[in-house]
XYZ file of C-alpha atoms in Angstrom:
294
model
C 112.968 96.416 107.243
C 111.753 98.470 104.277
C 113.659 101.775 104.124
C 112.811 104.414 101.465
C 115.582 105.960 99.406
C 115.142 109.415 100.971
C 115.713 110.391 104.585
C 112.738 110.953 106.867
C 112.702 112.562 110.296
C 110.384 114.056 112.909
C 110.428 117.458 111.188
C 109.245 115.879 107.928
C 106.497 113.992 109.749
C 105.276 117.171 111.462
C 105.285 119.051 108.152
C 103.327 116.223 106.520
C 100.492 116.338 109.050
C 100.456 120.120 109.402
C 100.207 120.712 105.655
C 97.640 118.000 104.975
C 95.580 118.684 108.104
C 92.380 119.762 106.251
C 92.532 116.746 103.926
C 93.207 114.295 106.738
C 90.243 115.502 108.755
C 87.987 115.385 105.716
C 89.130 111.974 104.455
C 90.062 110.208 107.689
C 88.002 112.009 110.294
C 89.115 112.778 113.834
C 90.808 109.465 114.604
C 93.221 109.285 111.645
C 93.539 105.501 111.697
C 91.983 102.377 110.210
C 88.579 101.031 111.071
C 88.121 97.467 112.339
C 85.138 95.565 110.940
C 83.736 92.486 112.669
C 80.497 91.829 110.773
C 81.018 94.043 107.744
C 77.810 95.920 108.539
C 79.409 98.568 110.747
C 79.523 102.160 109.572
C 83.029 103.609 109.066
C 82.612 105.553 112.302
C 81.648 102.444 114.233
C 84.590 100.529 112.761
C 87.056 103.244 113.759
C 85.733 103.244 117.316
C 85.875 99.430 117.343
C 89.638 99.602 116.824
C 89.964 102.050 119.718
C 87.839 99.825 121.948
C 89.928 96.795 120.973
C 93.025 98.632 122.164
C 91.309 99.504 125.449
C 90.297 95.881 125.962
C 93.829 94.595 125.242
C 95.242 97.053 127.788
C 92.753 96.001 130.480
C 92.468 99.649 131.557
C 91.300 100.468 135.078
C 89.876 103.747 136.421
C 92.500 106.185 137.663
C 95.391 104.746 135.673
C 97.924 107.049 134.035
C 98.243 106.336 130.310
C 100.185 107.524 127.290
C 98.914 107.844 123.716
C 102.041 107.733 121.538
C 101.253 109.634 118.355
C 97.821 110.797 119.510
C 96.764 112.724 116.397
C 93.731 114.883 117.149
C 93.302 113.306 120.580
C 90.074 111.498 119.725
C 91.354 108.077 120.787
C 92.707 109.516 124.039
C 89.380 111.216 124.754
C 87.328 108.088 124.061
C 89.450 105.861 126.305
C 89.629 108.505 129.035
C 85.832 108.824 129.091
C 85.024 105.123 128.726
C 87.606 103.800 131.208
C 88.097 106.711 133.602
C 91.839 106.921 132.921
C 94.168 109.916 132.604
C 95.918 110.239 129.252
C 98.939 112.206 128.095
C 99.081 112.304 124.301
C 102.106 113.122 122.165
C 101.947 114.459 118.618
C 104.498 116.098 116.342
C 101.820 118.186 114.629
C 100.960 121.650 115.920
C 97.782 121.617 113.825
C 96.624 118.387 115.423
C 97.369 119.720 118.910
C 95.444 122.912 118.137
C 92.402 120.880 117.113
C 92.743 118.715 120.223
C 92.870 121.813 122.442
C 89.600 123.031 120.918
C 87.973 119.655 121.678
C 89.413 119.002 125.121
C 88.170 116.453 127.645
C 88.805 115.996 131.381
C 91.883 113.935 132.116
C 93.442 114.373 128.652
C 96.612 116.395 128.069
C 97.918 116.703 124.500
C 101.533 117.805 123.978
C 103.504 118.732 120.859
C 106.610 116.681 121.495
C 108.686 113.892 119.990
C 108.064 110.558 121.709
C 111.775 109.777 121.491
C 112.339 112.804 123.770
C 109.137 112.668 125.809
C 110.375 113.922 129.191
C 108.337 111.425 131.205
C 109.775 109.976 134.386
C 110.788 106.328 134.650
C 107.961 103.932 135.554
C 105.443 106.798 135.637
C 102.555 105.362 133.567
C 100.409 102.254 133.812
C 99.553 101.704 130.151
C 100.557 102.987 126.722
C 99.369 102.583 123.170
C 100.571 103.522 119.698
C 97.981 103.338 116.919
C 99.696 103.647 113.536
C 102.414 105.955 114.865
C 105.423 103.658 115.334
C 105.775 103.638 111.540
C 106.798 107.317 111.737
C 109.580 106.672 114.274
C 113.106 107.128 112.949
C 114.449 105.005 115.805
C 112.053 102.098 116.229
C 114.170 100.284 118.848
C 114.179 103.607 120.712
C 110.372 103.756 120.443
C 110.078 100.444 122.280
C 112.842 101.312 124.739
C 111.125 104.564 125.757
C 107.802 102.786 126.205
C 109.449 100.193 128.423
C 111.237 102.890 130.439
C 108.132 104.953 131.243
C 105.863 101.986 132.007
C 105.527 100.890 135.608
C 106.233 97.223 136.417
C 103.357 95.127 135.111
C 102.338 97.838 132.625
C 101.087 97.049 129.139
C 101.728 98.467 125.680
C 99.477 97.888 122.668
C 100.851 98.692 119.226
C 98.669 98.776 116.109
C 101.020 98.874 113.152
C 101.276 98.871 109.382
C 103.704 96.051 108.627
C 105.606 94.844 105.616
C 104.611 91.330 104.620
C 107.237 88.877 105.812
C 107.943 87.679 102.274
C 107.433 90.997 100.450
C 110.105 91.560 97.816
C 110.698 92.611 94.224
C 108.006 94.787 92.656
C 105.936 94.788 95.850
C 108.757 96.627 97.595
C 109.808 98.895 94.693
C 106.353 99.932 93.492
C 104.219 99.669 96.633
C 106.030 99.722 99.974
C 108.909 102.083 99.188
C 106.639 104.741 97.591
C 104.198 104.414 100.500
C 107.075 105.064 102.904
C 108.310 108.064 100.918
C 104.901 109.666 100.480
C 103.665 108.853 103.987
C 106.845 110.039 105.728
C 107.631 106.609 107.131
C 111.367 106.268 107.867
C 110.993 102.490 107.695
C 108.385 99.743 107.615
C 109.049 96.650 109.697
C 107.741 93.099 109.590
C 105.939 91.353 112.411
C 109.100 89.436 113.246
C 111.182 92.613 113.391
C 108.679 94.342 115.682
C 108.602 91.406 118.060
C 112.410 91.229 118.106
C 112.678 94.966 118.904
C 110.037 94.673 121.626
C 111.817 91.761 123.269
C 115.177 93.533 123.025
C 113.620 96.469 124.928
C 112.544 94.087 127.699
C 108.922 93.388 126.758
C 107.140 90.073 126.696
C 104.987 89.620 123.606
C 101.702 88.489 125.145
C 99.682 88.563 121.943
C 99.678 89.253 118.248
C 96.713 89.421 115.910
C 96.801 89.954 112.160
C 93.631 91.896 111.340
C 94.522 92.844 107.765
C 91.300 91.535 106.259
C 89.241 93.375 108.858
C 90.803 96.798 108.202
C 91.244 96.908 104.427
C 87.805 98.461 103.812
C 89.301 101.663 105.229
C 91.124 102.507 102.001
C 88.280 102.266 99.455
C 86.233 104.412 101.837
C 89.038 106.994 102.050
C 89.411 106.929 98.264
C 85.709 107.631 97.822
C 85.777 110.486 100.312
C 88.819 111.995 98.621
C 87.302 111.844 95.136
C 84.139 113.491 96.427
C 86.134 116.224 98.167
C 88.202 116.879 95.043
C 85.055 117.247 92.980
C 83.130 119.563 95.272
C 85.743 121.544 97.190
C 88.144 123.937 95.476
C 90.411 124.305 98.513
C 90.850 120.531 98.764
C 91.782 120.407 95.070
C 94.294 123.218 95.504
C 95.932 121.606 98.493
C 95.946 118.075 97.084
C 97.463 119.137 93.768
C 99.983 121.626 95.133
C 101.100 120.056 98.392
C 104.701 119.173 99.170
C 103.380 115.995 100.759
C 101.617 113.748 98.271
C 100.319 110.856 100.351
C 97.021 111.001 98.454
C 98.912 109.225 95.670
C 99.470 106.268 97.969
C 95.789 105.468 98.512
C 95.568 103.178 95.445
C 98.944 101.695 96.424
C 97.628 100.901 99.900
C 94.622 99.107 98.428
C 96.866 96.999 96.203
C 99.433 96.414 98.966
C 96.796 94.821 101.180
C 95.308 92.794 98.335
C 98.700 91.342 97.387
C 99.859 90.732 100.954
C 102.740 93.201 100.579
C 101.342 95.012 103.615
C 99.807 93.582 106.765
C 98.116 95.162 109.783
C 99.006 93.785 113.183
C 98.010 94.387 116.794
C 100.723 93.612 119.361
C 99.994 93.249 123.075
C 103.140 93.657 125.156
C 103.865 93.693 128.893
C 106.625 94.767 131.241
C 107.757 92.459 134.032
C 106.007 93.001 137.353
C 107.727 93.929 140.593
C 108.180 90.271 141.442
C 110.000 89.729 138.158
C 107.127 87.831 136.579
C 106.833 88.467 132.871
C 103.056 88.255 132.785
C 100.058 87.662 134.963
C 98.755 84.126 135.529
C 96.353 83.043 132.836
C 97.816 85.158 130.059
C 99.222 83.529 126.978
C 100.588 84.436 123.614
C 97.934 84.598 120.900
C 98.724 84.121 117.266
C 95.761 84.739 115.003
C 95.334 85.306 111.304
C 92.299 87.259 110.116
């Protein structure tokens, strides 16, 4: 587990997203997560929606199901899955600014709350499916993140986690000059490896049904973000003021992210997890663990 040399907590994460809200929406857009390219010809918007749709497919969502978006950002992912699959979604974010934006762009069946996932207030076994797209990295208590997901899921429920991961063999300068600064500047209390995530998931009671390394298919996100940021800095005075004077300086990590992916210091993984059904079965017939490298 990569742990930065300064403490991080939910308050710091909320401050990060509240302060940088205008930059995030300008550079990242409404989804605030990576895009997933299949052919390389997709637009950035299509790639971002492809990642959302991949999560929906992995969850095998059915109309009427109750779902949870853990770290929902502006609610765009929750809205897309609610509309496309006919599910009800409760989203959790630490950022008041993100929740305000979500409230102004509401959709039927979507409820966005400003609340810490580690104190979510949901009843046991009350949801059918849950997902966390690039939010588990911000959790101070990662075992607690998995434990809460397992607690609120009904028997047979599924959890999909899309996560920034430390490369299994990352060490030396890759840790000191890439991963640790990324954690500090991005308000990530820690950065786990694939093996650590799977161990925490199993300890919480999950079966790991699938894992896919899609690093090569998401890395185009960062050069695109870099280009958008440079353009914004050149043409918009308010963006320059905020970027240069902000307490939170994650913009400095964009070139580090590009290099971290190129060197293998960072990976991007999609985990598909399930909770045992009422009969005690760990997974439905026909399912199997996938292990892919992209």
